[in-house]
Coordinates of C-alpha atoms and ligand atoms in Angstrom, one line a residue:
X20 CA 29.0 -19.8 -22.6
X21 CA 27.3 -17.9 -20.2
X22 CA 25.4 -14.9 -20.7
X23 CA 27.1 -11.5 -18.7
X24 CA 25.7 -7.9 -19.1
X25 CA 27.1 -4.8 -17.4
X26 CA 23.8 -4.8 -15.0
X27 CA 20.9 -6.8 -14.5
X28 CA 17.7 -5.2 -13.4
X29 CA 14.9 -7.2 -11.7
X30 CA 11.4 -6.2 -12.5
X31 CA 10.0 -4.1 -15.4
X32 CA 8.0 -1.5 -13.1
X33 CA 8.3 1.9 -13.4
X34 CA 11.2 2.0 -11.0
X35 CA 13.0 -0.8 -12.8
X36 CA 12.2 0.9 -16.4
X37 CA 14.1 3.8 -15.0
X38 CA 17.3 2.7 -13.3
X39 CA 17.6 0.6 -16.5
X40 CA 17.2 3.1 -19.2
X41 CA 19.8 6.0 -16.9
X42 CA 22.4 2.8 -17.1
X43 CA 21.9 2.3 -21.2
X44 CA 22.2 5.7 -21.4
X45 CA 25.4 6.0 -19.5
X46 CA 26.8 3.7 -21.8
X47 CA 25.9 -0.1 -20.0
X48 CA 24.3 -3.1 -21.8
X49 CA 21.5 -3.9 -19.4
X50 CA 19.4 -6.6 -19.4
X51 CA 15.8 -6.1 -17.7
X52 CA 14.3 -9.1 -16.5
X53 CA 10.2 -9.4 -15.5
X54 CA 8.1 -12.5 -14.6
X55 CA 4.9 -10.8 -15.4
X56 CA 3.9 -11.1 -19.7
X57 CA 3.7 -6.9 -19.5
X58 CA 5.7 -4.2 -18.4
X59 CA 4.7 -1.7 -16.3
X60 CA 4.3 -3.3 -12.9
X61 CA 2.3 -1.9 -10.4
X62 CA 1.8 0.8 -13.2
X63 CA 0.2 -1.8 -15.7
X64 CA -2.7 -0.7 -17.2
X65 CA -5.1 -4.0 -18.6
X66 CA -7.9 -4.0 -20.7
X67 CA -11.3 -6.1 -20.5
X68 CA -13.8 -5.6 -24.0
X69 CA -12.3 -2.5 -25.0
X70 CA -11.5 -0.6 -21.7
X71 CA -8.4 -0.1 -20.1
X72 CA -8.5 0.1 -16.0
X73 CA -6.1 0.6 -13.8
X74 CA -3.3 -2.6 -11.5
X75 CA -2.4 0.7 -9.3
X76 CA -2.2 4.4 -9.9
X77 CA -4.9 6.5 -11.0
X78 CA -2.9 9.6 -11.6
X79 CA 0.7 10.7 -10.6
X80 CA 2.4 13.5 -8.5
X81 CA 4.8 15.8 -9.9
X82 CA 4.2 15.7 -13.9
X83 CA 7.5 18.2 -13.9
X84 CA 10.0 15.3 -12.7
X85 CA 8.1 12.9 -14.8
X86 CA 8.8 15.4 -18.0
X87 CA 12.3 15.7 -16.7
X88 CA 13.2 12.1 -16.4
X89 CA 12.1 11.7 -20.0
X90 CA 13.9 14.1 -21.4
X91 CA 17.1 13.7 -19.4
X92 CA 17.1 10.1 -21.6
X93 CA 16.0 11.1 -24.3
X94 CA 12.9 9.8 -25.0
X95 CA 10.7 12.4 -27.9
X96 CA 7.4 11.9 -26.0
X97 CA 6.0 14.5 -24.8
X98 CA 3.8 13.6 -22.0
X99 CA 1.3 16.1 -21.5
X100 CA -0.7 16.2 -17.9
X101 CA -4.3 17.3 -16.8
X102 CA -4.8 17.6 -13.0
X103 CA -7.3 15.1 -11.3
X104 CA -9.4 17.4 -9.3
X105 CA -11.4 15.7 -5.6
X106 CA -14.4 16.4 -3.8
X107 CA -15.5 15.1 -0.7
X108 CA -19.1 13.6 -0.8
X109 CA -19.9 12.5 2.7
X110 CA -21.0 13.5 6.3
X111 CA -23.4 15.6 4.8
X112 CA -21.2 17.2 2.5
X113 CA -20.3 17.9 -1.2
X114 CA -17.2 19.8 -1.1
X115 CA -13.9 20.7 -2.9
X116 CA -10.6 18.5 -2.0
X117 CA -7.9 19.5 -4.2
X118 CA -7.9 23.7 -3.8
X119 CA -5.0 25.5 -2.8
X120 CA -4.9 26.3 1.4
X121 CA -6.2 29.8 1.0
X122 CA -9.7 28.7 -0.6
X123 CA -9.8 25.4 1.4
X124 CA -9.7 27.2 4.5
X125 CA -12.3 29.7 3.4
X126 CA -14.5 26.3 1.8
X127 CA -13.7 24.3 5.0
X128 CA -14.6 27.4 7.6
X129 CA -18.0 27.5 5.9
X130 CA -18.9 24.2 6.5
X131 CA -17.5 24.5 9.8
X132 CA -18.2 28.1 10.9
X133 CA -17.1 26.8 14.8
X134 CA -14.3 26.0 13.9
X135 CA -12.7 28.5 12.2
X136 CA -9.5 29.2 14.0
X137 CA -8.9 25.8 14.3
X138 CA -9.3 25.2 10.4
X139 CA -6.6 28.3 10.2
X140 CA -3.9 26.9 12.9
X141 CA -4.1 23.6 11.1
X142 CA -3.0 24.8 7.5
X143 CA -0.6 27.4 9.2
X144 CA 1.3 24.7 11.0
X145 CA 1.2 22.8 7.4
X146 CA 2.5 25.3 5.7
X147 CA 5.3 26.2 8.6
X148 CA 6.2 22.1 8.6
X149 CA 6.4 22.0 4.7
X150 CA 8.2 25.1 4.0
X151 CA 10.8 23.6 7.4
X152 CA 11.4 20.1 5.7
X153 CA 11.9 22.0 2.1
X154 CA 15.2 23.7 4.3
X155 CA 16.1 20.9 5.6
X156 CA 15.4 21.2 9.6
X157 CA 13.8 18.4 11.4
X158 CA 11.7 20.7 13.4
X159 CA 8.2 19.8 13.7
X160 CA 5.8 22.2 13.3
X161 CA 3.6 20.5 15.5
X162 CA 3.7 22.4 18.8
X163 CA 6.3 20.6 21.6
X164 CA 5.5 17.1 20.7
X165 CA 6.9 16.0 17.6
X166 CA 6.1 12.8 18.1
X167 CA 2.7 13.5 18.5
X168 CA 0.1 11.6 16.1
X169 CA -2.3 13.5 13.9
X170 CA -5.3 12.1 15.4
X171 CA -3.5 13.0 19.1
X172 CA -2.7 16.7 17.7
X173 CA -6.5 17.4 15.5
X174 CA -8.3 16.3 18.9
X175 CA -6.6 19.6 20.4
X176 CA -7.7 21.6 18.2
X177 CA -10.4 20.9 16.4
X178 CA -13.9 20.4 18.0
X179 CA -15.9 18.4 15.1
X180 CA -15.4 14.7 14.6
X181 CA -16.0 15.3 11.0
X182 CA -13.8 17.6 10.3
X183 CA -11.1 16.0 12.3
X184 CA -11.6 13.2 10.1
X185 CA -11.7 15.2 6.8
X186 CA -7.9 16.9 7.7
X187 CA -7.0 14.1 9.4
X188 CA -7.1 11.8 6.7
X189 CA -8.2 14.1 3.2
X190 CA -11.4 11.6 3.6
X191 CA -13.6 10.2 6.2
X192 CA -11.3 7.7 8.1
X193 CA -9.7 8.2 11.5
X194 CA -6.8 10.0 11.3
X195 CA -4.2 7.2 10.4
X196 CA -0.4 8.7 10.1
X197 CA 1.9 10.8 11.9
X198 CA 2.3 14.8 11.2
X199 CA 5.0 15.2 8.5
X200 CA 3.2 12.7 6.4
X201 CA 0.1 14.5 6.8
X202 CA 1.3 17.4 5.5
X203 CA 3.0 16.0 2.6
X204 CA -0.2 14.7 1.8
X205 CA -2.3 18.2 2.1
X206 CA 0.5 19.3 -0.2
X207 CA 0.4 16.9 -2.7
X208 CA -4.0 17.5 -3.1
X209 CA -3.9 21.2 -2.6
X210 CA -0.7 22.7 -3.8
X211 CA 1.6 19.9 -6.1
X212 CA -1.8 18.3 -7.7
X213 CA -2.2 15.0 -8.9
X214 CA -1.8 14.4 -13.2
X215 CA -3.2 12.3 -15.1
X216 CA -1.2 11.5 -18.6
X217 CA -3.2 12.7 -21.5
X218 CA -1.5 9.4 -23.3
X219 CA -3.0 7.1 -20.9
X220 CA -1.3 5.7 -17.5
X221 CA 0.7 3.3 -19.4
X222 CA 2.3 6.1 -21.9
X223 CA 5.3 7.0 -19.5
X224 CA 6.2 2.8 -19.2
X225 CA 6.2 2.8 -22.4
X226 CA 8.3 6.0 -22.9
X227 CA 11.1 4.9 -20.8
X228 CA 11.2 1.6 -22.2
X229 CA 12.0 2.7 -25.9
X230 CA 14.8 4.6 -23.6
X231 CA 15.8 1.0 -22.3
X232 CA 15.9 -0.7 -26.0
X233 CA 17.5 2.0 -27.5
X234 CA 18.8 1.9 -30.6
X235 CA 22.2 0.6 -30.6
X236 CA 23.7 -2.5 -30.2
X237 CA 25.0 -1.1 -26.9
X238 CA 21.3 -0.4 -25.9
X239 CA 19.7 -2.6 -23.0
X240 CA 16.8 -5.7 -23.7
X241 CA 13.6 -6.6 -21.7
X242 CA 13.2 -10.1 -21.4
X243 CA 9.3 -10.4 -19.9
X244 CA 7.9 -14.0 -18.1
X245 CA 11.4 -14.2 -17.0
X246 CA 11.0 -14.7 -13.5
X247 CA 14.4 -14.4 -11.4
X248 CA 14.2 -17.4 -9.0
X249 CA 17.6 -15.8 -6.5
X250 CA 20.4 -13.5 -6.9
X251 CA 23.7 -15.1 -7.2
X252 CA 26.0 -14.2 -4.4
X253 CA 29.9 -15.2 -3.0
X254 CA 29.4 -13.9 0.7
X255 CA 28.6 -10.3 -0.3
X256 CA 29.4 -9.9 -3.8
X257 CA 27.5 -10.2 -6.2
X258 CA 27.8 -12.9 -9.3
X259 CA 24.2 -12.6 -10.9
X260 CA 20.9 -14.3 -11.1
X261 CA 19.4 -17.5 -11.6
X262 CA 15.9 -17.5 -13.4
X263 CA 13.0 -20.0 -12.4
X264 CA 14.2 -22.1 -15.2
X265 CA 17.8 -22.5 -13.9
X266 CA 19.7 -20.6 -16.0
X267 CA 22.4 -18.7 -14.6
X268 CA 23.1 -15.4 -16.0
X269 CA 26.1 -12.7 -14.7
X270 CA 26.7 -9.5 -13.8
X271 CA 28.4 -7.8 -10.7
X272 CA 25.9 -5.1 -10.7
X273 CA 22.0 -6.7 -9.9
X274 CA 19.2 -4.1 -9.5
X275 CA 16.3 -5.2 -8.1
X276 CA 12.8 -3.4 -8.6
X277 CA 10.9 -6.4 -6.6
X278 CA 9.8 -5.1 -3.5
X279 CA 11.8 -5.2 -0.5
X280 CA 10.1 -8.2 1.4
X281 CA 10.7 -10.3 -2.2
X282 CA 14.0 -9.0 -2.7
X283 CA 15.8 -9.6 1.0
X284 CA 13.3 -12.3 1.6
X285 CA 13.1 -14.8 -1.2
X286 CA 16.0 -13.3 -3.5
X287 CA 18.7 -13.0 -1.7
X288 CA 20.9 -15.8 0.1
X289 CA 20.3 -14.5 3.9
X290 CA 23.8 -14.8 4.9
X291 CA 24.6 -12.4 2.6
X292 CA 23.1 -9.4 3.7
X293 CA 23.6 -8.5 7.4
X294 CA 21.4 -10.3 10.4
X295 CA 19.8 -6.6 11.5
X296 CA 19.0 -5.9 8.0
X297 CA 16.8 -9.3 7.5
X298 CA 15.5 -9.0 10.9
X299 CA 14.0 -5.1 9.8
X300 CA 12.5 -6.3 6.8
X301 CA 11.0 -9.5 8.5
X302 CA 9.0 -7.4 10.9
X303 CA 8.3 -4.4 8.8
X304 CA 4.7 -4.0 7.9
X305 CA 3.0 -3.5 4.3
X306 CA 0.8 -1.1 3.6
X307 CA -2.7 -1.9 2.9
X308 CA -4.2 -2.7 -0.6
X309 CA -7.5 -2.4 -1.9
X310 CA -10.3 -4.2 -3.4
X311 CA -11.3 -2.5 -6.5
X312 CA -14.8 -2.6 -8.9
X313 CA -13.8 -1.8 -12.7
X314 CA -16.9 -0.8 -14.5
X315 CA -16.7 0.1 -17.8
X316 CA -20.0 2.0 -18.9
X317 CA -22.3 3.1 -21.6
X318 CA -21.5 7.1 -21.1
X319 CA -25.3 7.4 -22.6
X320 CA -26.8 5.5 -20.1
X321 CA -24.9 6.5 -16.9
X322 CA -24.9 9.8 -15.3
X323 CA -22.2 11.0 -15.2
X324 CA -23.0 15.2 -13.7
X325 CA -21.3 13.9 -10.3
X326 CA -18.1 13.8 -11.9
X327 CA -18.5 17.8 -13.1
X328 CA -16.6 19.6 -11.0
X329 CA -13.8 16.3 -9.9
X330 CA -13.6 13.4 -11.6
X331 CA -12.3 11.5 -8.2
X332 CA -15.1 11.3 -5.2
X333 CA -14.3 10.1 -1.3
X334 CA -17.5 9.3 -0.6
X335 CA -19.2 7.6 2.4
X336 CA -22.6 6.3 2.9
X337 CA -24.7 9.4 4.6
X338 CA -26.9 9.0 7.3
X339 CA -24.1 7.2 9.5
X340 CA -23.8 8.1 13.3
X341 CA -20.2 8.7 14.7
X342 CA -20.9 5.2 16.4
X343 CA -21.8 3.2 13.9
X344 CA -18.8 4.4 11.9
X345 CA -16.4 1.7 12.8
X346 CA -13.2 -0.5 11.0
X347 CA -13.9 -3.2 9.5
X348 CA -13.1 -6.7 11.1
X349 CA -11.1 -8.3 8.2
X350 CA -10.5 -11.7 10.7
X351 CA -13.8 -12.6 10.1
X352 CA -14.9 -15.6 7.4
X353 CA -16.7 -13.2 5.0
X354 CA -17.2 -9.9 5.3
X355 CA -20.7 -8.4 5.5
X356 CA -20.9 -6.8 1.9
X357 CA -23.1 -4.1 3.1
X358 CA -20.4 -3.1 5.8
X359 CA -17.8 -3.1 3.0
X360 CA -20.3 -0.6 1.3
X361 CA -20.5 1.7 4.5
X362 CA -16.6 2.0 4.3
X363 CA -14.8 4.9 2.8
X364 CA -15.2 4.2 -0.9
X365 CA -13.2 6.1 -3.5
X366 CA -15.2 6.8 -6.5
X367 CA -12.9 7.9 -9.8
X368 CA -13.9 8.1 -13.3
X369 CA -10.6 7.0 -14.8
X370 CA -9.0 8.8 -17.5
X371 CA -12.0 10.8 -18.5
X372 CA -9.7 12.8 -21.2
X373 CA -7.8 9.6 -22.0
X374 CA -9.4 9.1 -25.4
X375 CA -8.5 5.5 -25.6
X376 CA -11.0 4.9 -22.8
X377 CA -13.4 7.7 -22.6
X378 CA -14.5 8.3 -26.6
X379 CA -17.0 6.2 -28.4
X380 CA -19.6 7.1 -25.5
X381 CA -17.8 4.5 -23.2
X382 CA -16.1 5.3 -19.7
X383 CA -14.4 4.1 -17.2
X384 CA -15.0 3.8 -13.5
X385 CA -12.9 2.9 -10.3
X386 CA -14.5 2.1 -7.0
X387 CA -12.4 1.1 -4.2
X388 CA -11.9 0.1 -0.4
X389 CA -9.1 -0.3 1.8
X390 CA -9.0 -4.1 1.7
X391 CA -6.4 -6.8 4.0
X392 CA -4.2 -9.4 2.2
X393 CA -4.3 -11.5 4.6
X394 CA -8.5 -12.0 4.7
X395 CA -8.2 -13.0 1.2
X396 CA -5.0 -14.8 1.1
X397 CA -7.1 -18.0 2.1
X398 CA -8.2 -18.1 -1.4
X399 CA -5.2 -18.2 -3.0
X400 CA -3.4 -21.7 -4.5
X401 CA -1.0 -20.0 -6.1
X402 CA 0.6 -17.6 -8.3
X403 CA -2.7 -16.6 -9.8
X404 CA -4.8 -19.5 -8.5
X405 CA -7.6 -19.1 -6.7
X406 CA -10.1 -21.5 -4.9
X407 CA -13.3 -22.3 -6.5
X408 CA -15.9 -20.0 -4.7
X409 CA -13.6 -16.9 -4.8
X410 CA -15.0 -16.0 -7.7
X411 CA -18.5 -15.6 -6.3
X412 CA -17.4 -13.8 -2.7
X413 CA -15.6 -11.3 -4.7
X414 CA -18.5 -10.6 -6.5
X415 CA -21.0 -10.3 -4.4
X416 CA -18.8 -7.9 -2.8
X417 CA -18.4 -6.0 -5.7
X418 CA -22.4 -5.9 -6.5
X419 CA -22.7 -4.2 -3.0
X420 CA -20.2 -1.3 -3.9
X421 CA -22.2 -1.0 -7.2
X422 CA -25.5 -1.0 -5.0
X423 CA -24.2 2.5 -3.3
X424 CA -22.3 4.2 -5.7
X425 CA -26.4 3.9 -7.2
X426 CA -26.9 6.6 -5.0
X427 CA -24.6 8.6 -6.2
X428 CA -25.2 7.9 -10.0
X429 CA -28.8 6.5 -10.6
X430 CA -29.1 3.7 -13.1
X431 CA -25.5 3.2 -12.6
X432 CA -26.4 -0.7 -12.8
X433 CA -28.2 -0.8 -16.1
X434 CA -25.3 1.3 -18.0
X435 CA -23.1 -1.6 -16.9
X436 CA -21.1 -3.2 -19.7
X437 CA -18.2 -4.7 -18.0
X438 CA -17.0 -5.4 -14.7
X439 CA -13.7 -6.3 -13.2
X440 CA -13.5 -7.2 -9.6
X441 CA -9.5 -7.1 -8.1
X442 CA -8.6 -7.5 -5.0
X443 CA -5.0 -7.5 -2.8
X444 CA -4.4 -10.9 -4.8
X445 CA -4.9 -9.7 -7.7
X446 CA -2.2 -6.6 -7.1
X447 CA -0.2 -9.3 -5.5
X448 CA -0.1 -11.2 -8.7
X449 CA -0.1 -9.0 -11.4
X450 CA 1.0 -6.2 -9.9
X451 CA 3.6 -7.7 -8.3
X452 CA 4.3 -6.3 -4.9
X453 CA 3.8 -8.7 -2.1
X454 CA 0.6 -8.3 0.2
X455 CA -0.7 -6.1 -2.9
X456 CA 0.7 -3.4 -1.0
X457 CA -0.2 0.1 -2.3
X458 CA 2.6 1.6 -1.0
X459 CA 6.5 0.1 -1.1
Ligands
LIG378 C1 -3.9 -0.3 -5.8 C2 -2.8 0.7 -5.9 C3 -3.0 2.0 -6.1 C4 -2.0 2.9 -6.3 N1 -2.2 4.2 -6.5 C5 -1.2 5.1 -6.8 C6 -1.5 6.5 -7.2 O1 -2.7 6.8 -7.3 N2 -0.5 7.3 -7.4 C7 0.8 6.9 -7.3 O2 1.8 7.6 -7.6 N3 1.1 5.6 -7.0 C8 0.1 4.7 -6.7 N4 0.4 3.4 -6.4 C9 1.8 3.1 -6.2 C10 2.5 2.9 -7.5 O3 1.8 2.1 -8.4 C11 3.8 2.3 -7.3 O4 4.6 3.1 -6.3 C12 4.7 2.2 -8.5 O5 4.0 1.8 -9.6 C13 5.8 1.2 -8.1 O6 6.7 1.0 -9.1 P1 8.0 0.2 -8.9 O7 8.7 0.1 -10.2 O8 8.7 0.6 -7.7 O9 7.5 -1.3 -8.4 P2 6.5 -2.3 -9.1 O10 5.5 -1.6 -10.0 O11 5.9 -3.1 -8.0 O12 7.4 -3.2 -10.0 C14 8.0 -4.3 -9.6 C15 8.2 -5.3 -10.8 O13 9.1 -6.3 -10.4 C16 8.5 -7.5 -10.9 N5 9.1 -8.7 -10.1 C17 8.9 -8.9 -8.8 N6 9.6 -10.0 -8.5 C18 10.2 -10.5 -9.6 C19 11.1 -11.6 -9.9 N7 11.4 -12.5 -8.9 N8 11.5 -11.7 -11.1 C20 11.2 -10.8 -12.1 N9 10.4 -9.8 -11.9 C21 9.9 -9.6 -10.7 C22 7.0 -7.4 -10.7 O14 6.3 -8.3 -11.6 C23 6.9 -5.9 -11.2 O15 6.7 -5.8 -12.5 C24 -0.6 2.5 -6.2 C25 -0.4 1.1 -6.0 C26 -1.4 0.2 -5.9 C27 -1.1 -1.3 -5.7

């Protein structure tokens, strides 16, 4: 006989965790099903020789929602939160990220004495777009143009290319988004924060997916390396899944926590979903992904006094003119590791109150750069293949990252006791999201 549970959910991420533990606790038996040996997803923490480093997020926003969600299914762990505070160390500059407007307009006008009004209009039409989406108008907040972008809108009104950068983009880059996600943005590093779990990253996976097994015979089961190969439909109903192995398994309700290219792309029988719906998904874009150094360190022999004041840096390479600051070309064979150096690097030291990976005079680091899929996808012979000389391209890569962030930590090098090198493949693969997409 076949197997049949009340709801099938695909993927043991964080979002799949949680749709699957509200259904237990509504009274379903729910079966969780994940390809991947781990749960956790794009949230799946890993550890190499003792240190744990991060397949995705190095903090969260709202801790309070987090809290809630635990509590609303019961789960007894108390997750307790400590803000990850930013600075900016580039153009010249070592400067607070993460302070509410008021004291970032004073920081920011001291830096940038010229332009002072500008620096004040900016966070007043932040604040007037935030508080407007909180009541639920779609009015911009942006002068006449909605529509305009935020690199269109800082050019207006700001007269440094630095510091259009800085508020453009809460880094060095160009200005990259439209308004109202701008000023989600500012709000999220200035007023909302972002929290680090004093339990480690993985504690709230693991939280919700007691919530998931439960304790009765009721309760819901995580079945991991099950990979779900299609969802079973009958025009548009559903029926269930089959798994790589061919087994079929129903359920009328399937939830799928596979992102939305794999889950109306490769999941589901096209004709089943409607023609507009497959052609939006073809054609929609992922977000980028990043190539990531995991260092774990002797805490003795690194120096670690950048990380005082903010244990998360955007830094760029100083001494750059406006004109030599430029993209990357990711169509090219190889990158030039030393322009993958000059890019805007992210510099965290992960989990520095996380006992499990900061005690025992060990810590963590996490260097990054926006990296493409689709330069490294030539690498890849499959699900977690790669070609032979991937290995050394990545690293070299990596060794040039290391090479800078010298500058920013002498002797970084020699305090060296593990590396990890990931890049979009690797958050493609054990992540899980296609393109190693940061965002969904
Ligand atoms: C490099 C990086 C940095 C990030 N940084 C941050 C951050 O700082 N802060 C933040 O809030 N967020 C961050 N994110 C985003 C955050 O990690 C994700 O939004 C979140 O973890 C996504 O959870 P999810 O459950 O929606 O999906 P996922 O975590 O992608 O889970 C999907 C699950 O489905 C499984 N799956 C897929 N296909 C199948 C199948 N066919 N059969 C069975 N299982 C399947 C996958 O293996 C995976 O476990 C980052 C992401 C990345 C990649």
């Amino acid at each position: 006989m076949r197997e049949r549970w009340d709801a099938i959910v695909i993927g043991a991420g964080i979002g799949g965790l949680t749709a699957a533990a509200h259904l237990v606790h509504a009274g379903l038996r729910v079966l969780v099903l994940e390809r991947s040996p781990h749960i956790g997803g794009t949230a799946y923490v890993y550890r190499r020789k003792g240190f744990a480093f991060p397949m995705g997020p190095l903090g969260f926003s709202h801790p309070v929602l987090v809290q809630n969600t635990l509590r609303a299914l019961g789960v007894e762990k108390d997750l307790k939160f400590s803000r990850v505070h930013y600075r900016l160390r580039a153009f010249g500059f070592d400067m607070p990220l993460s302070l509410p407007f008021s004291e970032l307009i004073k920081e920011l006008s001291k830096s940038f004495p010229a332009d002072a009004a500008g620096i004040e209009h900016f966070f007043r039409d932040i604040r007037r777009h935030l508080f407007k989406q909180g009541s639920g108008s779609n009015w911009s907040g942006f002068g006449q143009k909605p529509k305009l972008s935020a690199s269109e809108y800082l050019q207006h009104l700001i007269k440094d290319w630095r510091l259009r950068r800085i508020l453009g983009s809460i880094g060095t880059r160009e200005p990259y988004s439209g308004l109202p996600i701008l000023a989600a943005m500012w709000n999220l590093m200035s007023n909302e924060g972002i929290w680090f779990p004093e339990g480690g990253m993985d504690s709230f996976c693991e939280g919700i997916a007691t919530a998931v097994v439960g304790k009765n015979e009721r309760s819901g089961e995580i079945r991991l390396n099950q990979g779900v190969a299609k969802i079973r439909t009958d025009r548009r109903k559903v029926l269930g899944v089959i798994l790589k192995d061919g087994t079929e398994l129903d359920s009328s309700s399937v939830i799928s926590n596979a992102d939305y290219k794999t889950t109306f792309l490769h999941l589901i029988d096209p004709n089943s979903i409607p023609p507009e719906w497959y052609e939006a998904v073809s054609c929609a874009r992922q977000t980028g992904s990043v190539f990531q150094v995991c260092l774990g360190v002797d805490a003795g022999k690194a120096d670690l006094s950048v990380f005082k004041e903010a244990s998360k840096l955007i830094y760029r390479k100083e001494g750059q003119k406006v004109s030599e600051i430029k993209d990357l070309d990711w169509k090219v064979q190889e990158i030039d590791p030393e322009a993958l150096a000059g890019q805007e690097l992210e510099v965290s030291l992960w989990g520095k109150d996380w006992e499990a990976i900061s005690s025992d005079g060990r810590a963590a680091l996490v260097i990054r750069a926006e990296a493409e899929y689709k330069h490294f996808a030539r690498y890849r012979l499959g699900w977690r293949q790669r070609s032979p000389n991937y290995l050394e391209y990545k690293t070299r890569l990596a060794r040039a990252l290391i090479q800078e962030i010298d500058h920013l930590m002498p002797d970084l090098e020699k305090s060296i006791l593990v590396m990890d090198v990931a890049t979009p493949l690797t958050f493609e693969d054990q992540g899980g999201r296609s393109e190693g997409a940061v965002a969904g």
